[in-house]
mmCIF file of C-alpha atoms and ligand atoms in Angstrom:
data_model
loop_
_atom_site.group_PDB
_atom_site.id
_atom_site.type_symbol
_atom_site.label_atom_id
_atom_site.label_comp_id
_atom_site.label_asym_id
_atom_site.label_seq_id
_atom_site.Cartn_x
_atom_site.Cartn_y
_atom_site.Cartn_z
ATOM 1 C CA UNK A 1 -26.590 -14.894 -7.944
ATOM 2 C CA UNK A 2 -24.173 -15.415 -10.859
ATOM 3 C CA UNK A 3 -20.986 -13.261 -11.354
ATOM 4 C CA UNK A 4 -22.674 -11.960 -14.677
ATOM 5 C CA UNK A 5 -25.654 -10.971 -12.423
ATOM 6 C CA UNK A 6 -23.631 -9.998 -9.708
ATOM 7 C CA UNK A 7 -21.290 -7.489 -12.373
ATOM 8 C CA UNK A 8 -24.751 -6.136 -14.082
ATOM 9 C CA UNK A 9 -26.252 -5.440 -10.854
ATOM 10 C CA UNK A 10 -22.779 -3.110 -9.461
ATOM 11 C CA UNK A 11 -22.878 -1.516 -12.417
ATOM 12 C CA UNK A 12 -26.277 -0.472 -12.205
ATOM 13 C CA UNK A 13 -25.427 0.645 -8.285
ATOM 14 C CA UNK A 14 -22.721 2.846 -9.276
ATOM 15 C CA UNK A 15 -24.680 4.660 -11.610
ATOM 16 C CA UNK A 16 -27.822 5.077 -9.310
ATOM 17 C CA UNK A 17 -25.288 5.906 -6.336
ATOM 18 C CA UNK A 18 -23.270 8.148 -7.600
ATOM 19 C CA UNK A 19 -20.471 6.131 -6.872
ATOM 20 C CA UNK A 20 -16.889 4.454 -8.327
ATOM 21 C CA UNK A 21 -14.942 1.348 -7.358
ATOM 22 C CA UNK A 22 -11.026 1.733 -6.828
ATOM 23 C CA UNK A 23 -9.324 -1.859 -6.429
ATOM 24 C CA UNK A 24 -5.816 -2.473 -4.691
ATOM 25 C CA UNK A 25 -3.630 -3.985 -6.938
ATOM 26 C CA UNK A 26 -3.826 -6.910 -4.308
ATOM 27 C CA UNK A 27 -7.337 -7.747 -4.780
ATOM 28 C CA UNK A 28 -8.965 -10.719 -5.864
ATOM 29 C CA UNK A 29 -9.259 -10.448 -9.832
ATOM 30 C CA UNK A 30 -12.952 -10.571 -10.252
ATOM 31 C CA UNK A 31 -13.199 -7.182 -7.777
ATOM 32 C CA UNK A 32 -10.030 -5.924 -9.497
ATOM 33 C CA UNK A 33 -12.069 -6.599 -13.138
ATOM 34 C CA UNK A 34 -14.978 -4.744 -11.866
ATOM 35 C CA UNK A 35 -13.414 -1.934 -10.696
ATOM 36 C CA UNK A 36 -12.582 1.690 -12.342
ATOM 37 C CA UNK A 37 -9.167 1.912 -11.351
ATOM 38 C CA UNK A 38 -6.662 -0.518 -9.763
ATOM 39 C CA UNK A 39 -3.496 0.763 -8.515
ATOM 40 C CA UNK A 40 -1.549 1.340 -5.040
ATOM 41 C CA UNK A 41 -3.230 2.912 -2.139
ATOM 42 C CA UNK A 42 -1.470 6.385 -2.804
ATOM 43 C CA UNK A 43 -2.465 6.312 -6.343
ATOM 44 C CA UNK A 44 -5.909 5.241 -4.933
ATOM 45 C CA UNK A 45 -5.906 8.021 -2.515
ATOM 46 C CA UNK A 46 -4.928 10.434 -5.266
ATOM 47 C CA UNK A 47 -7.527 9.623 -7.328
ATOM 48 C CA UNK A 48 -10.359 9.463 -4.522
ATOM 49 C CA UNK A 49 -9.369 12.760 -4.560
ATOM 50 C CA UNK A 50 -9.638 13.775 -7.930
ATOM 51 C CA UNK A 51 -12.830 11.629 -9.466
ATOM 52 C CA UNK A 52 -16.155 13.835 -9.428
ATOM 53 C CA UNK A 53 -18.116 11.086 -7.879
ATOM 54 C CA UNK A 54 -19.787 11.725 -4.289
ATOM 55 C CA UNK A 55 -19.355 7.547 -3.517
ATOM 56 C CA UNK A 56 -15.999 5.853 -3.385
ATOM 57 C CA UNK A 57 -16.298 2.197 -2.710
ATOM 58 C CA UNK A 58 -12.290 1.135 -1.964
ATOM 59 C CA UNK A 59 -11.761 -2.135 -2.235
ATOM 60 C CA UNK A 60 -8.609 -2.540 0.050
ATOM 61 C CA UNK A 61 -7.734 -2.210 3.705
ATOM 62 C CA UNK A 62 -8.943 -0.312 6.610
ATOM 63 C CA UNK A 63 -5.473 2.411 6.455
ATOM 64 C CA UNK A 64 -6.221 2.467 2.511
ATOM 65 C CA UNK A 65 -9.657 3.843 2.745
ATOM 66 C CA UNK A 66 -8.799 5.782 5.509
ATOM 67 C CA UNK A 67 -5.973 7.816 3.716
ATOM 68 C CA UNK A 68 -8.934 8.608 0.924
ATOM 69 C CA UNK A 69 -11.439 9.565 3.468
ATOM 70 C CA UNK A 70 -8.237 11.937 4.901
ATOM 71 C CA UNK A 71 -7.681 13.458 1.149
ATOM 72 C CA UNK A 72 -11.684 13.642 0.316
ATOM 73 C CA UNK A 73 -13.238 14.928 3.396
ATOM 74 C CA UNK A 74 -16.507 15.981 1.176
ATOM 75 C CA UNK A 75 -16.647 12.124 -0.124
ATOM 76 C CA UNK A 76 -18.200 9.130 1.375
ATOM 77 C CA UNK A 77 -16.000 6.192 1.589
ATOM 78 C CA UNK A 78 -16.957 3.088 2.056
ATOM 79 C CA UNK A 79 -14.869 -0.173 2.717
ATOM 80 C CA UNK A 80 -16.739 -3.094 1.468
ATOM 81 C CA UNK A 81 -15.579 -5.603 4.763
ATOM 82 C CA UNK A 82 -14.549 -3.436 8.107
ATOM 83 C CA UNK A 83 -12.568 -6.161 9.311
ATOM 84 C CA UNK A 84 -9.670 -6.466 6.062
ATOM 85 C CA UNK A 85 -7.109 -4.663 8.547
ATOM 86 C CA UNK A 86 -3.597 -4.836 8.175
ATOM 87 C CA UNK A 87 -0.950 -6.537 10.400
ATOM 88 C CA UNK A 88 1.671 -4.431 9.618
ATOM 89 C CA UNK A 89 -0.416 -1.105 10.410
ATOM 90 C CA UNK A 90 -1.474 -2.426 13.858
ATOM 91 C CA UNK A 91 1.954 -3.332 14.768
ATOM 92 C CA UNK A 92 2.193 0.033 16.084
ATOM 93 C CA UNK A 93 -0.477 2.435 18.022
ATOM 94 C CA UNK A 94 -0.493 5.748 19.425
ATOM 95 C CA UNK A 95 1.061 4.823 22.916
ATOM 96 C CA UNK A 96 4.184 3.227 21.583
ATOM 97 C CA UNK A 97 4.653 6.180 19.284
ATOM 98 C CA UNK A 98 4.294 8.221 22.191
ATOM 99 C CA UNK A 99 6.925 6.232 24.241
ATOM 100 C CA UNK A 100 9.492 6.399 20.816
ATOM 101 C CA UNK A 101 9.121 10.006 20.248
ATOM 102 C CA UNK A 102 9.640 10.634 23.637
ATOM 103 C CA UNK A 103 12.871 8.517 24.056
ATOM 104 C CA UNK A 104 14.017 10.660 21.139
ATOM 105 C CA UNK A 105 12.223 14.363 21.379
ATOM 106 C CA UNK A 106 14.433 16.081 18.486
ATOM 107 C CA UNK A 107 13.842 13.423 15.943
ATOM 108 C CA UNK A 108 11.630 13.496 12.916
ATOM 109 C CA UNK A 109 8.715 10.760 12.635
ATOM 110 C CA UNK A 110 8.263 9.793 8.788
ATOM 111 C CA UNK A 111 5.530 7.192 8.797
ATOM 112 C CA UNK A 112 4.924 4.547 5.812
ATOM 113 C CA UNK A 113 1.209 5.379 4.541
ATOM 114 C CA UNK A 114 0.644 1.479 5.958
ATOM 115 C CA UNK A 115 -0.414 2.919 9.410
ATOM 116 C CA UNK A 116 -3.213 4.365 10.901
ATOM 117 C CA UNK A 117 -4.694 8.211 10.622
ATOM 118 C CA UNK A 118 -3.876 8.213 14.798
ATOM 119 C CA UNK A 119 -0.311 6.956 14.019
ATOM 120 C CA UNK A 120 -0.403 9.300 11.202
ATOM 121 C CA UNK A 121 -1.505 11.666 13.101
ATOM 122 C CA UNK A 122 1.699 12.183 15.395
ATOM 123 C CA UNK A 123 4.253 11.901 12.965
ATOM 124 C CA UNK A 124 5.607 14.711 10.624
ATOM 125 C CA UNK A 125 5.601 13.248 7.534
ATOM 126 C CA UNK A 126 3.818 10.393 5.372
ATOM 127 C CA UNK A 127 5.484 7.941 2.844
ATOM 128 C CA UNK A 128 5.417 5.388 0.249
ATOM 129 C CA UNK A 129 7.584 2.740 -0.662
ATOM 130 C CA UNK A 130 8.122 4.637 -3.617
ATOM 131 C CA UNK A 131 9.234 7.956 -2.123
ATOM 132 C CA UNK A 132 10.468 6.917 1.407
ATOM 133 C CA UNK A 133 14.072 7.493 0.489
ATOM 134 C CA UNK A 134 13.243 11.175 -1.266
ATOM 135 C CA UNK A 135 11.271 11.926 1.734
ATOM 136 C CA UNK A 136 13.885 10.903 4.244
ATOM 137 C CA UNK A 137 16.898 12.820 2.420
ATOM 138 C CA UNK A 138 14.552 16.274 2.659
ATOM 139 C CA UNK A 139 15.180 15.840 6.326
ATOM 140 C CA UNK A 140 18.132 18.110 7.931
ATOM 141 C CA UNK A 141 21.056 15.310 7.932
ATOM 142 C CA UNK A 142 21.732 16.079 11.246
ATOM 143 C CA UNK A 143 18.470 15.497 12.665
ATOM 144 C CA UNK A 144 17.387 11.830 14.367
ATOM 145 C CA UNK A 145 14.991 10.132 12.027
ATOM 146 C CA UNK A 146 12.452 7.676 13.625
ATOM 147 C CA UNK A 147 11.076 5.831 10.847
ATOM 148 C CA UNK A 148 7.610 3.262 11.299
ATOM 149 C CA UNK A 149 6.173 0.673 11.271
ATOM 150 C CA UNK A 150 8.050 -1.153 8.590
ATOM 151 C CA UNK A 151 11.619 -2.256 9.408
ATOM 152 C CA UNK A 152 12.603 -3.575 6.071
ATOM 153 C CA UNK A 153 11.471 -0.841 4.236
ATOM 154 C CA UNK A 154 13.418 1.419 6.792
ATOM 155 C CA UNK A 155 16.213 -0.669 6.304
ATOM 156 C CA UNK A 156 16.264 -0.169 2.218
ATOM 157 C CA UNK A 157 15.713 3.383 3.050
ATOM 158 C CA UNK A 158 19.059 3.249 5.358
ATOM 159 C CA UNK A 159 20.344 2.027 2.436
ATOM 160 C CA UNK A 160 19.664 4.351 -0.479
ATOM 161 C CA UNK A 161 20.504 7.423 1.969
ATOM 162 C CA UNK A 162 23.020 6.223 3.866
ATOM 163 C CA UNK A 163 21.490 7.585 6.947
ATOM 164 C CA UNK A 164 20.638 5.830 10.136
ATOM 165 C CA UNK A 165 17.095 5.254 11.253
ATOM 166 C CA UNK A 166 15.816 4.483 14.445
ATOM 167 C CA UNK A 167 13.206 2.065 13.353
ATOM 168 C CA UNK A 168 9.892 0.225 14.766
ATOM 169 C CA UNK A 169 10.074 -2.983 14.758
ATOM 170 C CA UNK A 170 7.012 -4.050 12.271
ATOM 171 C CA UNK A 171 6.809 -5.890 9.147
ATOM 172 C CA UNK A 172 4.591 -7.044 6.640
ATOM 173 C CA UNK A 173 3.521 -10.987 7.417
ATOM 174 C CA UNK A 174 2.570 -11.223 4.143
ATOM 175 C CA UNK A 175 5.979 -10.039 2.410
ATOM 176 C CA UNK A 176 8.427 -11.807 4.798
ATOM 177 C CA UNK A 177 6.996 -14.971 3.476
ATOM 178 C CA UNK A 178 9.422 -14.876 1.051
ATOM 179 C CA UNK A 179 13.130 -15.893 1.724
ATOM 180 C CA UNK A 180 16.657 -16.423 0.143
ATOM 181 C CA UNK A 181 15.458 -19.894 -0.943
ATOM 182 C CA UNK A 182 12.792 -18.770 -3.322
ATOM 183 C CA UNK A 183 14.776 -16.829 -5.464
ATOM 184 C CA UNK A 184 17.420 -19.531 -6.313
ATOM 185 C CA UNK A 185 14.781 -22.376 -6.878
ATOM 186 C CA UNK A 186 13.112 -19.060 -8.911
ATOM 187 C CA UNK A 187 16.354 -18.279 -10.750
ATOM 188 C CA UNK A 188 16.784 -22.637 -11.698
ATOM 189 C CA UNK A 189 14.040 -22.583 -12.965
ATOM 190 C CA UNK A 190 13.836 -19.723 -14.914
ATOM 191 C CA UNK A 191 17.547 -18.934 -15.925
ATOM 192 C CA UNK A 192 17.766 -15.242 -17.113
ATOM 193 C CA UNK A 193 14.390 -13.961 -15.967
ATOM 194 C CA UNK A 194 15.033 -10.855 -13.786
ATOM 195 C CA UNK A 195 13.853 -11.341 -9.997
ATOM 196 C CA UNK A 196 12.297 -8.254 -9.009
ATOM 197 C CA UNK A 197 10.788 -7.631 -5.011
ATOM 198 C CA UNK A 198 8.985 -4.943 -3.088
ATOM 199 C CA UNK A 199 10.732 -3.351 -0.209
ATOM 200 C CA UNK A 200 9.151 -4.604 2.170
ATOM 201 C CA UNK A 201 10.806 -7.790 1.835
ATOM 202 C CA UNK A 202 13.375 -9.430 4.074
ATOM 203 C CA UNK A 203 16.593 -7.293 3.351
ATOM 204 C CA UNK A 204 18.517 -10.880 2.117
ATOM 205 C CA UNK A 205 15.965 -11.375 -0.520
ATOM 206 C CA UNK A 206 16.086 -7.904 -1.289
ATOM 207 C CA UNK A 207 20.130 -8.091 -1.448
ATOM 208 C CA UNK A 208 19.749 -11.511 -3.708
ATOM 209 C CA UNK A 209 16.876 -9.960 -6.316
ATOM 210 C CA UNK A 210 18.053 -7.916 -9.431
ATOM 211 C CA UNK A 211 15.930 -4.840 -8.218
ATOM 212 C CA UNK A 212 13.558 -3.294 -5.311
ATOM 213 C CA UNK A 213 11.230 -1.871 -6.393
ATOM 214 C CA UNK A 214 7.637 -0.364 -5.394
ATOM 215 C CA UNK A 215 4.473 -1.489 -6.795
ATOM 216 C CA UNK A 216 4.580 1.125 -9.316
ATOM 217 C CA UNK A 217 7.750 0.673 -10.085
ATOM 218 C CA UNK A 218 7.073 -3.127 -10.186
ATOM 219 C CA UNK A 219 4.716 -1.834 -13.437
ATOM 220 C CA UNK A 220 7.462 0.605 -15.170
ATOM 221 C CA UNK A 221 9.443 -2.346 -15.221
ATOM 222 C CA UNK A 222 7.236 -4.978 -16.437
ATOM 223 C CA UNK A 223 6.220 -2.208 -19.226
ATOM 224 C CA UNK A 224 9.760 -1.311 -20.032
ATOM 225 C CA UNK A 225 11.785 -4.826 -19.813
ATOM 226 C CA UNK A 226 12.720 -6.945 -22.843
ATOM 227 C CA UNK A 227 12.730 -10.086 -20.845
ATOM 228 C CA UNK A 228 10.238 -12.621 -21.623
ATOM 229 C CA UNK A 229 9.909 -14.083 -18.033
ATOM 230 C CA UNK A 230 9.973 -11.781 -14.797
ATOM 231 C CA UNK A 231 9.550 -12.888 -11.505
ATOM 232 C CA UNK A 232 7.954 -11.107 -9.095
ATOM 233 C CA UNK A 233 8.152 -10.412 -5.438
ATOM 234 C CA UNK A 234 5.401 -9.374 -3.579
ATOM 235 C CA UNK A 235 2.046 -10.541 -3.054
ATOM 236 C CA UNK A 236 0.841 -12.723 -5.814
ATOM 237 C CA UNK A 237 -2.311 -10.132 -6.407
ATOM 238 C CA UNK A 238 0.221 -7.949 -8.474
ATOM 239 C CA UNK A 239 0.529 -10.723 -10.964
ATOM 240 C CA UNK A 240 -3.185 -10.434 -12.611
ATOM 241 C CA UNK A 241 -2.263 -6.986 -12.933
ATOM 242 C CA UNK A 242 0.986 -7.475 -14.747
ATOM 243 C CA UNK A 243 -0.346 -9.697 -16.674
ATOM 244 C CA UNK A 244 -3.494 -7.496 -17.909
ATOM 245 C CA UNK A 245 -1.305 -4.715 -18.933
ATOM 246 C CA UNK A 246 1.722 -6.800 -20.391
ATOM 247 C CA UNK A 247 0.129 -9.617 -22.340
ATOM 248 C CA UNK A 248 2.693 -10.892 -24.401
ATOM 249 C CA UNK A 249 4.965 -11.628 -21.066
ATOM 250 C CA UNK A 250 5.343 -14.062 -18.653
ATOM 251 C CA UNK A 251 4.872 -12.745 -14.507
ATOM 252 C CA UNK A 252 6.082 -15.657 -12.260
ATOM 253 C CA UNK A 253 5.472 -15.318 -8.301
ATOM 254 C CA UNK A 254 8.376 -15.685 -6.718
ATOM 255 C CA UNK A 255 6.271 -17.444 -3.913
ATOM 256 C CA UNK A 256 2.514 -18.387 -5.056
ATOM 257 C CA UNK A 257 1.844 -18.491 -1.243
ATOM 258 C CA UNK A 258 2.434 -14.944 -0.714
ATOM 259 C CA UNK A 259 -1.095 -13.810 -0.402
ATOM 260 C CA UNK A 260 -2.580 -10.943 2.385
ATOM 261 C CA UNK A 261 -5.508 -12.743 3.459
ATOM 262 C CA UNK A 262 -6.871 -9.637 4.599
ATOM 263 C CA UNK A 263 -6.898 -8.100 0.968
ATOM 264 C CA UNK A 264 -8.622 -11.195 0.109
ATOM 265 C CA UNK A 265 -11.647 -11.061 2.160
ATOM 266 C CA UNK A 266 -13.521 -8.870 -0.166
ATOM 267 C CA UNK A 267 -15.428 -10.204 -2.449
ATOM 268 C CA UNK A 268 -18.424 -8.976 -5.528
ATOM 269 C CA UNK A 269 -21.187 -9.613 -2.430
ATOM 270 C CA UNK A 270 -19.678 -7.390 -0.613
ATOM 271 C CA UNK A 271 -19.449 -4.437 -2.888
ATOM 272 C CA UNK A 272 -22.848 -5.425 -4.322
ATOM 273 C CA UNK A 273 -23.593 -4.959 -0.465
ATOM 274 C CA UNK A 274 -21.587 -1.540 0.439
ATOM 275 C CA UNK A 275 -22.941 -0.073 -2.565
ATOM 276 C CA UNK A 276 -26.619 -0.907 -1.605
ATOM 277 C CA UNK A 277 -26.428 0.213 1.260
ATOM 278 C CA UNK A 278 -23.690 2.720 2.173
ATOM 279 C CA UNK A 279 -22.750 0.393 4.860
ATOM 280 C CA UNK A 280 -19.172 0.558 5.738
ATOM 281 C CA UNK A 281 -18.302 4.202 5.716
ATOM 282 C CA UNK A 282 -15.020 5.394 7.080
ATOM 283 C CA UNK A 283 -14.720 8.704 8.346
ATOM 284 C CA UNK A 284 -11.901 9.690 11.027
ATOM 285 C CA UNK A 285 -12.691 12.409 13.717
ATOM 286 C CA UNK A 286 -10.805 15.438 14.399
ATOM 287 C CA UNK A 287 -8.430 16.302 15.395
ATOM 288 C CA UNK A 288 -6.806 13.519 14.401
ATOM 289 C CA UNK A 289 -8.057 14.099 10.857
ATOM 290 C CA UNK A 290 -6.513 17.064 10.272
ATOM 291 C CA UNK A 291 -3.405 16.134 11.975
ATOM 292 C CA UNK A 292 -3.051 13.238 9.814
ATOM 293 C CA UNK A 293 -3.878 14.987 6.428
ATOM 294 C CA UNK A 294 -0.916 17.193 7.522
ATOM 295 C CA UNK A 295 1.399 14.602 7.425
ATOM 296 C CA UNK A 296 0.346 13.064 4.286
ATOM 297 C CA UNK A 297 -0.331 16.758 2.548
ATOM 298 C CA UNK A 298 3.750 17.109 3.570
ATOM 299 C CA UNK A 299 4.464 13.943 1.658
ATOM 300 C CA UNK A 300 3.549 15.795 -1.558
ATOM 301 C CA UNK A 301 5.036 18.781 -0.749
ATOM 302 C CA UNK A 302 8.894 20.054 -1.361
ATOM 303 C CA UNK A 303 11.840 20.998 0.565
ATOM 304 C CA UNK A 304 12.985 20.753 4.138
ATOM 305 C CA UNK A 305 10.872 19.027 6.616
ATOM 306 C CA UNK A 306 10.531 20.585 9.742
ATOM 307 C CA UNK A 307 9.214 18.970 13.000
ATOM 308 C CA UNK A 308 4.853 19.470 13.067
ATOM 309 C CA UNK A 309 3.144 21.017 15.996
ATOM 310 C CA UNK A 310 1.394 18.135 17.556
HETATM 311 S S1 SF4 B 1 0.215 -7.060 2.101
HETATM 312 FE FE1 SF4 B 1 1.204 -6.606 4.050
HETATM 313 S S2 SF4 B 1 1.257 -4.383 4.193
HETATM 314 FE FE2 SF4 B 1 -0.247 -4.936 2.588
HETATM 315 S S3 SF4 B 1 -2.221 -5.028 3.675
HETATM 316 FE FE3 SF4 B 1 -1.381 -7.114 3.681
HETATM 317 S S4 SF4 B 1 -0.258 -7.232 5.644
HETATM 318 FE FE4 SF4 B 1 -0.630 -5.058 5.237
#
């Protein structure tokens, strides 16, 4: 079947179905073309939430549909391939959360939204790369903070509170491609051009970029910057985006082999095939739902965050 054929006949689906197609930002371009809204998987979640179709098909991960299953309980969800997991998120389950909180009973578990609804599930708060800092500084300074999976984003976050973590060990595979070296063959080659990297980059190339900055923010600043040339740190998905939306600049990777293969394995068959036939739904049984909507419904909310009945 030809793209053309393949685009006609999704179309068609979603209207028959019921249904809409949200893309990660990391996605190949032909699924990110097709769908209704690209973005991050918060603002993904978010607006899982708020579209008035019964069918989401979420082109992403396995955490990233989960989270919009957790925020749309009513919805179906449906992940187009069950097996595009994430490293980072399975670098830590429920027993070695167990063991950490109960090295440290007082402290406060913040979890990056990169982690599953059981890891969710046991922590007291969810975050983003975007708001992990604002999150952390609503906790009582003088309460342990145990902050997972992601070490390098806990380490930024260490950074822009000046509070101590004690952090899981994880990491993205995908974003600690990129070292030192590739932003001063980056910054030879392209003298001016602001080097801009995600947070969950190795915390040398974070100190050697101009700015950190989450995906969303990655978009403010290609919007907002009077540079010609950016590059850009994080996985090369991004770039189609940036491009799209800013098409009188220039987006340079900052490493064209910093892909997520896992974000790559879905393709137009695929959500030709999900939408066909509702294969692939995600749903996540209680309790663990609820406990896990808790901590990402605290994410949102204001104020101090007190320690969750598990
Ligand atoms: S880019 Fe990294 S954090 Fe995102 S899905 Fe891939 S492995 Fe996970």
């Amino acid at each position: 079947m030809s793209i053309d054929a393949m685009v006609k006949r999704i179309e068609e689906l979603k209207a028959e179905k019921d249904a809409v197609i949200l893309s990660h930002n990391y996605q190949l371009p032909e699924v990110q073309r097709i769908a209704d809204f690209v973005g991050d998987s918060l603002e993904l979640a978010q607006k899982a939430r708020d579209v008035s179709q019964s069918v989401i098909v979420f082109c992403g991960v396995h955490f990233m549909a989960e989270t919009a299953a957790l925020l749309s309980p009513e919805k179906t969800v449906l992940l187009p391939v069950m097996e595009a997991g994430c490293p980072m998120a399975d670098m830590i389950d429920a027993p070695g959360l167990a063991s950490m909180r109960a090295a440290h009973p007082d402290a406060l578990v913040v979890c990056y939204v990169n982690s599953t609804a059981q890891v969710k599930a046991m922590s007291d708060v969810c975050c983003t790369s975007a708001n992990a800092h604002g999150v952390v500084a609503r906790i009582d300074p003088d309460s342990e903070v145990i902050f997972v999976p992601d070490r390098y984003l806990g380490m930024q976050v260490e950074k822009r509170t000046g509070r101590s973590l004690i952090k899981w060990p994880g990491y993205c595979p995908t974003h600690a491609k990129l070292v030192v070296e590739h932003v001063e063959r980056a910054r030879r080659e392209h003298p001016g051009a602001p080097v801009i990297v995600h947070p969950e980059s190795r915390p040398d190339v974070c100190e050697a970029a101009d700015a950190v900055l989450s995906t969303g923010g990655m978009c403010r600043f290609a919007r907002e910057t009077s540079a010609p040339v950016v590059i850009v740190g994080t996985e090369v998905g991004l770039i189609d985006r940036l491009e799209r939306e800013n098409p009188a600049k220039k987006f340079v990777p900052l490493d064209e082999r910093a892909t997520c293969p896992n974000m790559k394995k879905t393709r137009l068959e695929n959500v030709m095939a999900a939408l066909e036939t509702r294969h692939g739904r995600v749903t996540i049984a209680e309790p663990i739902a609820s406990q896990a909507r808790r901590a990402v419904e605290e994410m949102f909310a204001s104020g101090r965050i007190r320690k969750a009945k598990y």
